[in-house]
PDB file of N, CA, C and O in Angstrom:
ATOM      1  N   MET K 919      -9.602  12.443  -0.336  1.00 45.00           N
ATOM      2  CA  MET K 919      -9.634  11.024  -0.878  1.00 45.00           C
ATOM      3  C   MET K 919     -11.039  10.326  -0.820  1.00 45.00           C
ATOM      4  O   MET K 919     -11.645  10.535   0.101  1.00 45.00           O
ATOM      5  N   SER K 920     -11.587  10.076  -2.050  1.00 50.00           N
ATOM      6  CA  SER K 920     -12.895   9.538  -2.156  1.00 50.00           C
ATOM      7  C   SER K 920     -12.990   8.166  -1.475  1.00 50.00           C
ATOM      8  O   SER K 920     -12.217   7.146  -1.403  1.00 50.00           O
ATOM      9  N   ASP K 921     -14.224   7.987  -0.764  1.00 62.00           N
ATOM     10  CA  ASP K 921     -14.505   6.718  -0.160  1.00 62.00           C
ATOM     11  C   ASP K 921     -15.177   5.681  -1.106  1.00 62.00           C
ATOM     12  O   ASP K 921     -15.590   4.468  -0.544  1.00 62.00           O
ATOM     13  N   ILE K 922     -15.292   6.017  -2.329  1.00 77.00           N
ATOM     14  CA  ILE K 922     -15.937   4.978  -3.321  1.00 77.00           C
ATOM     15  C   ILE K 922     -14.886   4.064  -4.154  1.00 77.00           C
ATOM     16  O   ILE K 922     -15.262   3.486  -4.919  1.00 77.00           O
ATOM     17  N   GLU K 923     -13.515   4.702  -3.918  1.00 89.00           N
ATOM     18  CA  GLU K 923     -12.535   3.908  -4.578  1.00 89.00           C
ATOM     19  C   GLU K 923     -11.569   3.250  -3.877  1.00 89.00           C
ATOM     20  O   GLU K 923     -11.463   3.462  -2.433  1.00 89.00           O
ATOM     21  N   PRO K 924     -11.157   2.174  -4.212  1.00 95.00           N
ATOM     22  CA  PRO K 924      -9.965   1.353  -3.310  1.00 95.00           C
ATOM     23  C   PRO K 924      -8.785   2.255  -3.205  1.00 95.00           C
ATOM     24  O   PRO K 924      -8.651   3.189  -3.913  1.00 95.00           O
ATOM     25  N   LYS K 925      -8.142   1.900  -1.892  1.00 97.00           N
ATOM     26  CA  LYS K 925      -6.871   2.658  -1.741  1.00 97.00           C
ATOM     27  C   LYS K 925      -5.964   1.864  -1.092  1.00 97.00           C
ATOM     28  O   LYS K 925      -5.982   0.809  -0.355  1.00 97.00           O
ATOM     29  N   PHE K 926      -4.521   2.106  -1.468  1.00 98.00           N
ATOM     30  CA  PHE K 926      -3.496   1.313  -1.087  1.00 98.00           C
ATOM     31  C   PHE K 926      -3.169   2.326   0.235  1.00 98.00           C
ATOM     32  O   PHE K 926      -3.053   3.572   0.211  1.00 98.00           O
ATOM     33  N   ILE K 927      -2.730   1.656   1.267  1.00 97.00           N
ATOM     34  CA  ILE K 927      -2.061   2.360   2.441  1.00 97.00           C
ATOM     35  C   ILE K 927      -0.803   1.940   2.727  1.00 97.00           C
ATOM     36  O   ILE K 927      -0.743   0.710   2.968  1.00 97.00           O
ATOM     37  N   ILE K 928       0.023   2.745   2.979  1.00 97.00           N
ATOM     38  CA  ILE K 928       1.561   2.315   3.317  1.00 97.00           C
ATOM     39  C   ILE K 928       1.760   2.599   4.690  1.00 97.00           C
ATOM     40  O   ILE K 928       1.439   3.568   5.192  1.00 97.00           O
ATOM     41  N   PHE K 929       2.142   1.436   5.337  1.00 97.00           N
ATOM     42  CA  PHE K 929       2.406   1.627   6.726  1.00 97.00           C
ATOM     43  C   PHE K 929       3.825   1.367   6.919  1.00 97.00           C
ATOM     44  O   PHE K 929       4.694   0.811   6.227  1.00 97.00           O
ATOM     45  N   GLY K 930       4.517   1.847   8.297  1.00 95.00           N
ATOM     46  CA  GLY K 930       5.715   1.578   8.466  1.00 95.00           C
ATOM     47  C   GLY K 930       5.926   1.539  10.086  1.00 95.00           C
ATOM     48  O   GLY K 930       5.138   2.027  10.738  1.00 95.00           O
ATOM     49  N   ASP K 931       6.910   0.840  10.642  1.00 84.00           N
ATOM     50  CA  ASP K 931       7.409   0.921  11.915  1.00 84.00           C
ATOM     51  C   ASP K 931       8.699   0.664  12.068  1.00 84.00           C
ATOM     52  O   ASP K 931       9.615   0.454  11.031  1.00 84.00           O
ATOM     53  N   MET K 932       9.305   1.115  13.168  1.00 77.00           N
ATOM     54  CA  MET K 932      10.795   1.097  13.427  1.00 77.00           C
ATOM     55  C   MET K 932      11.500  -0.141  13.251  1.00 77.00           C
ATOM     56  O   MET K 932      12.522  -0.183  12.979  1.00 77.00           O
ATOM     57  N   LEU K 933      10.828  -1.276  13.646  1.00 82.00           N
ATOM     58  CA  LEU K 933      11.421  -2.531  13.617  1.00 82.00           C
ATOM     59  C   LEU K 933      11.500  -3.315  12.173  1.00 82.00           C
ATOM     60  O   LEU K 933      12.396  -3.919  11.805  1.00 82.00           O
ATOM     61  N   ASP K 934      10.273  -3.362  11.624  1.00 78.00           N
ATOM     62  CA  ASP K 934      10.019  -4.059  10.527  1.00 78.00           C
ATOM     63  C   ASP K 934       9.934  -3.646   9.257  1.00 78.00           C
ATOM     64  O   ASP K 934      10.061  -4.237   8.195  1.00 78.00           O
ATOM     65  N   GLY K 935      10.253  -2.378   9.047  1.00 94.00           N
ATOM     66  CA  GLY K 935      10.245  -1.724   7.784  1.00 94.00           C
ATOM     67  C   GLY K 935       8.788  -1.215   7.455  1.00 94.00           C
ATOM     68  O   GLY K 935       8.177  -0.768   8.178  1.00 94.00           O
ATOM     69  N   TYR K 936       8.478  -1.420   6.007  1.00 97.00           N
ATOM     70  CA  TYR K 936       7.396  -0.784   5.472  1.00 97.00           C
ATOM     71  C   TYR K 936       6.462  -1.788   4.693  1.00 97.00           C
ATOM     72  O   TYR K 936       7.145  -2.778   4.169  1.00 97.00           O
ATOM     73  N   TRP K 937       5.216  -1.803   4.789  1.00 96.00           N
ATOM     74  CA  TRP K 937       4.371  -2.766   4.055  1.00 96.00           C
ATOM     75  C   TRP K 937       2.923  -2.025   3.789  1.00 96.00           C
ATOM     76  O   TRP K 937       2.928  -0.608   4.150  1.00 96.00           O
ATOM     77  N   TRP K 938       2.322  -2.470   2.855  1.00 98.00           N
ATOM     78  CA  TRP K 938       0.984  -1.960   2.270  1.00 98.00           C
ATOM     79  C   TRP K 938      -0.190  -2.849   2.411  1.00 98.00           C
ATOM     80  O   TRP K 938      -0.072  -4.071   2.686  1.00 98.00           O
ATOM     81  N   ARG K 939      -1.302  -2.229   2.304  1.00 98.00           N
ATOM     82  CA  ARG K 939      -2.626  -3.074   2.255  1.00 98.00           C
ATOM     83  C   ARG K 939      -3.488  -2.242   1.239  1.00 98.00           C
ATOM     84  O   ARG K 939      -3.444  -1.033   1.249  1.00 98.00           O
ATOM     85  N   LEU K 940      -4.111  -3.035   0.564  1.00 98.00           N
ATOM     86  CA  LEU K 940      -5.144  -2.502  -0.541  1.00 98.00           C
ATOM     87  C   LEU K 940      -6.486  -2.675   0.225  1.00 98.00           C
ATOM     88  O   LEU K 940      -6.949  -3.832   0.551  1.00 98.00           O
ATOM     89  N   ARG K 941      -7.297  -1.572   0.547  1.00 97.00           N
ATOM     90  CA  ARG K 941      -8.667  -1.683   0.978  1.00 97.00           C
ATOM     91  C   ARG K 941      -9.678  -1.064  -0.033  1.00 97.00           C
ATOM     92  O   ARG K 941      -9.460  -0.424  -0.726  1.00 97.00           O
ATOM     93  N   SER K 942     -10.753  -2.067   0.038  1.00 95.00           N
ATOM     94  CA  SER K 942     -11.912  -1.570  -0.881  1.00 95.00           C
ATOM     95  C   SER K 942     -12.626  -0.496  -0.369  1.00 95.00           C
ATOM     96  O   SER K 942     -12.258  -0.115   0.678  1.00 95.00           O
ATOM     97  N   ALA K 943     -13.385  -0.068  -1.197  1.00 91.00           N
ATOM     98  CA  ALA K 943     -14.256   1.161  -0.763  1.00 91.00           C
ATOM     99  C   ALA K 943     -15.074   0.957   0.558  1.00 91.00           C
ATOM    100  O   ALA K 943     -15.319   1.902   1.423  1.00 91.00           O
ATOM    101  N   SER K 944     -15.512  -0.285   0.798  1.00 93.00           N
ATOM    102  CA  SER K 944     -16.215  -0.605   1.840  1.00 93.00           C
ATOM    103  C   SER K 944     -15.121  -0.777   3.054  1.00 93.00           C
ATOM    104  O   SER K 944     -15.629  -1.421   4.275  1.00 93.00           O
ATOM    105  N   GLY K 945     -13.944  -0.890   2.959  1.00 93.00           N
ATOM    106  CA  GLY K 945     -12.963  -1.076   4.097  1.00 93.00           C
ATOM    107  C   GLY K 945     -12.365  -2.526   4.223  1.00 93.00           C
ATOM    108  O   GLY K 945     -11.651  -2.671   5.172  1.00 93.00           O
ATOM    109  N   GLU K 946     -12.755  -3.290   3.300  1.00 96.00           N
ATOM    110  CA  GLU K 946     -12.294  -4.715   3.480  1.00 96.00           C
ATOM    111  C   GLU K 946     -10.865  -4.877   2.875  1.00 96.00           C
ATOM    112  O   GLU K 946     -10.573  -4.096   1.846  1.00 96.00           O
ATOM    113  N   THR K 947     -10.053  -5.800   3.435  1.00 97.00           N
ATOM    114  CA  THR K 947      -8.834  -5.867   2.919  1.00 97.00           C
ATOM    115  C   THR K 947      -8.776  -6.600   1.676  1.00 97.00           C
ATOM    116  O   THR K 947      -9.368  -7.754   1.609  1.00 97.00           O
ATOM    117  N   VAL K 948      -8.360  -6.140   0.540  1.00 95.00           N
ATOM    118  CA  VAL K 948      -8.403  -6.745  -0.642  1.00 95.00           C
ATOM    119  C   VAL K 948      -7.008  -7.579  -1.011  1.00 95.00           C
ATOM    120  O   VAL K 948      -6.959  -8.814  -1.441  1.00 95.00           O
ATOM    121  N   GLU K 949      -5.913  -6.983  -0.557  1.00 96.00           N
ATOM    122  CA  GLU K 949      -4.674  -7.420  -0.895  1.00 96.00           C
ATOM    123  C   GLU K 949      -3.645  -6.914   0.197  1.00 96.00           C
ATOM    124  O   GLU K 949      -3.876  -5.815   0.659  1.00 96.00           O
ATOM    125  N   SER K 950      -2.431  -7.580   0.340  1.00 97.00           N
ATOM    126  CA  SER K 950      -1.435  -6.866   1.262  1.00 97.00           C
ATOM    127  C   SER K 950      -0.170  -7.389   0.942  1.00 97.00           C
ATOM    128  O   SER K 950      -0.055  -8.430   0.215  1.00 97.00           O
ATOM    129  N   SER K 951       0.812  -6.556   1.253  1.00 96.00           N
ATOM    130  CA  SER K 951       2.138  -6.971   0.743  1.00 96.00           C
ATOM    131  C   SER K 951       2.595  -8.291   1.105  1.00 96.00           C
ATOM    132  O   SER K 951       3.491  -8.970   0.422  1.00 96.00           O
ATOM    133  N   GLY K 952       2.324  -8.820   2.319  1.00 90.00           N
ATOM    134  CA  GLY K 952       2.570 -10.222   2.675  1.00 90.00           C
ATOM    135  C   GLY K 952       3.941 -10.202   3.105  1.00 90.00           C
ATOM    136  O   GLY K 952       4.460 -11.231   3.726  1.00 90.00           O
ATOM    137  N   ARG K 953       4.739  -9.215   3.089  1.00 92.00           N
ATOM    138  CA  ARG K 953       6.202  -9.168   3.653  1.00 92.00           C
ATOM    139  C   ARG K 953       6.412  -7.635   3.810  1.00 92.00           C
ATOM    140  O   ARG K 953       5.821  -6.695   3.457  1.00 92.00           O
ATOM    141  N   THR K 954       7.528  -7.534   4.560  1.00 94.00           N
ATOM    142  CA  THR K 954       7.897  -6.106   4.753  1.00 94.00           C
ATOM    143  C   THR K 954       9.033  -5.842   3.850  1.00 94.00           C
ATOM    144  O   THR K 954       9.840  -6.559   3.546  1.00 94.00           O
ATOM    145  N   HIS K 955       9.204  -4.344   3.638  1.00 95.00           N
ATOM    146  CA  HIS K 955      10.235  -3.893   2.746  1.00 95.00           C
ATOM    147  C   HIS K 955      11.301  -3.087   3.849  1.00 95.00           C
ATOM    148  O   HIS K 955      10.810  -2.400   4.629  1.00 95.00           O
ATOM    149  N   ARG K 956      12.523  -3.350   3.534  1.00 94.00           N
ATOM    150  CA  ARG K 956      13.546  -2.497   4.383  1.00 94.00           C
ATOM    151  C   ARG K 956      13.277  -0.991   4.221  1.00 94.00           C
ATOM    152  O   ARG K 956      13.547  -0.175   4.909  1.00 94.00           O
ATOM    153  N   ARG K 957      13.076  -0.823   2.872  1.00 95.00           N
ATOM    154  CA  ARG K 957      13.110   0.713   2.408  1.00 95.00           C
ATOM    155  C   ARG K 957      11.786   1.134   1.980  1.00 95.00           C
ATOM    156  O   ARG K 957      11.098   0.443   1.160  1.00 95.00           O
ATOM    157  N   LYS K 958      11.468   2.331   2.309  1.00 95.00           N
ATOM    158  CA  LYS K 958       9.995   2.828   2.106  1.00 95.00           C
ATOM    159  C   LYS K 958       9.946   2.881   0.415  1.00 95.00           C
ATOM    160  O   LYS K 958       8.898   2.567  -0.158  1.00 95.00           O
ATOM    161  N   ALA K 959      11.124   3.186  -0.204  1.00 96.00           N
ATOM    162  CA  ALA K 959      11.065   3.512  -1.598  1.00 96.00           C
ATOM    163  C   ALA K 959      10.749   2.165  -2.261  1.00 96.00           C
ATOM    164  O   ALA K 959       9.963   2.076  -3.340  1.00 96.00           O
ATOM    165  N   GLU K 960      11.175   0.961  -1.833  1.00 97.00           N
ATOM    166  CA  GLU K 960      10.738  -0.303  -2.371  1.00 97.00           C
ATOM    167  C   GLU K 960       9.460  -0.593  -2.175  1.00 97.00           C
ATOM    168  O   GLU K 960       8.688  -1.051  -3.199  1.00 97.00           O
ATOM    169  N   CYS K 961       8.597  -0.445  -1.038  1.00 97.00           N
ATOM    170  CA  CYS K 961       7.321  -0.539  -0.689  1.00 97.00           C
ATOM    171  C   CYS K 961       6.703   0.460  -1.910  1.00 97.00           C
ATOM    172  O   CYS K 961       5.567  -0.145  -2.380  1.00 97.00           O
ATOM    173  N   GLU K 962       6.884   1.604  -2.009  1.00 97.00           N
ATOM    174  CA  GLU K 962       6.358   2.530  -2.927  1.00 97.00           C
ATOM    175  C   GLU K 962       6.438   1.996  -4.202  1.00 97.00           C
ATOM    176  O   GLU K 962       5.210   2.118  -4.958  1.00 97.00           O
ATOM    177  N   ARG K 963       7.349   1.494  -4.720  1.00 98.00           N
ATOM    178  CA  ARG K 963       7.496   1.031  -6.147  1.00 98.00           C
ATOM    179  C   ARG K 963       6.589  -0.163  -6.256  1.00 98.00           C
ATOM    180  O   ARG K 963       5.959  -0.320  -7.348  1.00 98.00           O
ATOM    181  N   GLU K 964       6.375  -1.082  -5.183  1.00 98.00           N
ATOM    182  CA  GLU K 964       5.540  -2.202  -5.565  1.00 98.00           C
ATOM    183  C   GLU K 964       4.144  -1.781  -5.568  1.00 98.00           C
ATOM    184  O   GLU K 964       3.373  -2.163  -6.429  1.00 98.00           O
ATOM    185  N   VAL K 965       3.778  -0.861  -4.514  1.00 98.00           N
ATOM    186  CA  VAL K 965       2.425  -0.264  -4.714  1.00 98.00           C
ATOM    187  C   VAL K 965       2.166   0.430  -6.233  1.00 98.00           C
ATOM    188  O   VAL K 965       1.157   0.196  -6.818  1.00 98.00           O
ATOM    189  N   GLN K 966       3.041   1.110  -6.644  1.00 98.00           N
ATOM    190  CA  GLN K 966       2.959   1.861  -8.129  1.00 98.00           C
ATOM    191  C   GLN K 966       2.781   0.852  -9.175  1.00 98.00           C
ATOM    192  O   GLN K 966       2.046   1.007 -10.036  1.00 98.00           O
ATOM    193  N   ARG K 967       3.641  -0.289  -9.123  1.00 98.00           N
ATOM    194  CA  ARG K 967       3.507  -1.288 -10.113  1.00 98.00           C
ATOM    195  C   ARG K 967       2.074  -2.005  -9.920  1.00 98.00           C
ATOM    196  O   ARG K 967       1.346  -2.056 -11.130  1.00 98.00           O
ATOM    197  N   LEU K 968       1.618  -2.416  -8.870  1.00 97.00           N
ATOM    198  CA  LEU K 968       0.363  -3.011  -8.701  1.00 97.00           C
ATOM    199  C   LEU K 968      -0.775  -2.009  -9.209  1.00 97.00           C
ATOM    200  O   LEU K 968      -1.684  -2.461  -9.657  1.00 97.00           O
ATOM    201  N   LYS K 969      -0.576  -0.680  -8.823  1.00 97.00           N
ATOM    202  CA  LYS K 969      -1.593   0.337  -9.174  1.00 97.00           C
ATOM    203  C   LYS K 969      -1.754   0.235 -10.772  1.00 97.00           C
ATOM    204  O   LYS K 969      -2.881   0.338 -11.394  1.00 97.00           O
ATOM    205  N   ALA K 970      -0.647   0.529 -11.459  1.00 98.00           N
ATOM    206  CA  ALA K 970      -0.544   0.416 -12.993  1.00 98.00           C
ATOM    207  C   ALA K 970      -1.115  -0.806 -13.425  1.00 98.00           C
ATOM    208  O   ALA K 970      -1.698  -0.672 -14.412  1.00 98.00           O
ATOM    209  N   GLU K 971      -0.644  -1.997 -12.869  1.00 97.00           N
ATOM    210  CA  GLU K 971      -1.083  -3.164 -13.648  1.00 97.00           C
ATOM    211  C   GLU K 971      -2.566  -3.733 -13.234  1.00 97.00           C
ATOM    212  O   GLU K 971      -3.074  -4.070 -14.242  1.00 97.00           O
ATOM    213  N   ARG K 972      -2.949  -3.383 -12.138  1.00 95.00           N
ATOM    214  CA  ARG K 972      -4.271  -4.069 -11.781  1.00 95.00           C
ATOM    215  C   ARG K 972      -5.356  -3.101 -11.104  1.00 95.00           C
ATOM    216  O   ARG K 972      -6.401  -3.403 -11.061  1.00 95.00           O
ATOM    217  N   TYR K 973      -4.937  -2.059 -10.552  1.00 95.00           N
ATOM    218  CA  TYR K 973      -5.833  -1.199  -9.861  1.00 95.00           C
ATOM    219  C   TYR K 973      -5.451   0.260 -10.140  1.00 95.00           C
ATOM    220  O   TYR K 973      -5.357   1.139  -9.303  1.00 95.00           O
ATOM    221  N   PRO K 974      -5.725   0.815 -11.462  1.00 96.00           N
ATOM    222  CA  PRO K 974      -5.502   2.055 -11.809  1.00 96.00           C
ATOM    223  C   PRO K 974      -6.257   3.127 -11.138  1.00 96.00           C
ATOM    224  O   PRO K 974      -5.804   4.278 -11.089  1.00 96.00           O
ATOM    225  N   SER K 975      -7.556   2.616 -10.533  1.00 95.00           N
ATOM    226  CA  SER K 975      -8.414   3.654  -9.929  1.00 95.00           C
ATOM    227  C   SER K 975      -7.964   3.899  -8.564  1.00 95.00           C
ATOM    228  O   SER K 975      -8.669   4.922  -7.886  1.00 95.00           O
ATOM    229  N   ALA K 976      -7.248   3.114  -8.133  1.00 97.00           N
ATOM    230  CA  ALA K 976      -6.918   3.150  -6.420  1.00 97.00           C
ATOM    231  C   ALA K 976      -6.127   4.247  -6.251  1.00 97.00           C
ATOM    232  O   ALA K 976      -5.080   4.863  -6.974  1.00 97.00           O
ATOM    233  N   LYS K 977      -6.412   5.012  -5.215  1.00 97.00           N
ATOM    234  CA  LYS K 977      -5.605   6.184  -4.532  1.00 97.00           C
ATOM    235  C   LYS K 977      -4.345   5.328  -3.575  1.00 97.00           C
ATOM    236  O   LYS K 977      -4.551   4.292  -3.197  1.00 97.00           O
ATOM    237  N   VAL K 978      -3.561   6.318  -3.223  1.00 97.00           N
ATOM    238  CA  VAL K 978      -2.468   5.889  -2.337  1.00 97.00           C
ATOM    239  C   VAL K 978      -2.480   6.793  -1.208  1.00 97.00           C
ATOM    240  O   VAL K 978      -2.288   7.996  -1.362  1.00 97.00           O
ATOM    241  N   ARG K 979      -2.336   6.205  -0.041  1.00 97.00           N
ATOM    242  CA  ARG K 979      -2.298   7.009   1.236  1.00 97.00           C
ATOM    243  C   ARG K 979      -1.131   6.488   1.999  1.00 97.00           C
ATOM    244  O   ARG K 979      -0.930   5.417   2.111  1.00 97.00           O
ATOM    245  N   ASP K 980      -0.204   7.481   2.327  1.00 97.00           N
ATOM    246  CA  ASP K 980       0.938   7.295   3.049  1.00 97.00           C
ATOM    247  C   ASP K 980       0.672   7.422   4.568  1.00 97.00           C
ATOM    248  O   ASP K 980       0.624   8.524   5.101  1.00 97.00           O
ATOM    249  N   ALA K 981       0.591   6.414   5.388  1.00 96.00           N
ATOM    250  CA  ALA K 981       0.121   6.499   6.812  1.00 96.00           C
ATOM    251  C   ALA K 981       1.378   6.637   7.708  1.00 96.00           C
ATOM    252  O   ALA K 981       1.270   6.716   8.868  1.00 96.00           O
ATOM    253  N   THR K 982       2.551   6.657   6.944  1.00 93.00           N
ATOM    254  CA  THR K 982       3.740   6.782   7.803  1.00 93.00           C
ATOM    255  C   THR K 982       4.074   8.303   8.132  1.00 93.00           C
ATOM    256  O   THR K 982       4.827   8.694   8.992  1.00 93.00           O
ATOM    257  N   THR K 983       3.314   9.142   7.447  1.00 84.00           N
ATOM    258  CA  THR K 983       3.594  10.476   7.791  1.00 84.00           C
ATOM    259  C   THR K 983       2.411  11.180   8.584  1.00 84.00           C
ATOM    260  O   THR K 983       2.434  12.384   8.682  1.00 84.00           O
ATOM    261  N   GLY K 984       2.052  10.658   9.363  1.00 66.00           N
ATOM    262  CA  GLY K 984       1.065  11.020  10.320  1.00 66.00           C
ATOM    263  C   GLY K 984      -0.405  11.117   9.903  1.00 66.00           C
ATOM    264  O   GLY K 984      -1.202  10.819   9.445  1.00 66.00           O
TER     265      GLY K 984
END
């Protein structure tokens, strides 16, 4: 994954569900979900919608898989 493009990172935990953060190439948080999703698929859909609408060059990293 390139460090010159923004990236969505999907996080999860056992208690609160799933949430995402959009990081700039310099590592700053640009946006975040602001809420947790009960299901990972819901979180992924929100990320894909935002990627298509506003951040087409952003990469997506799933931090829930290790």
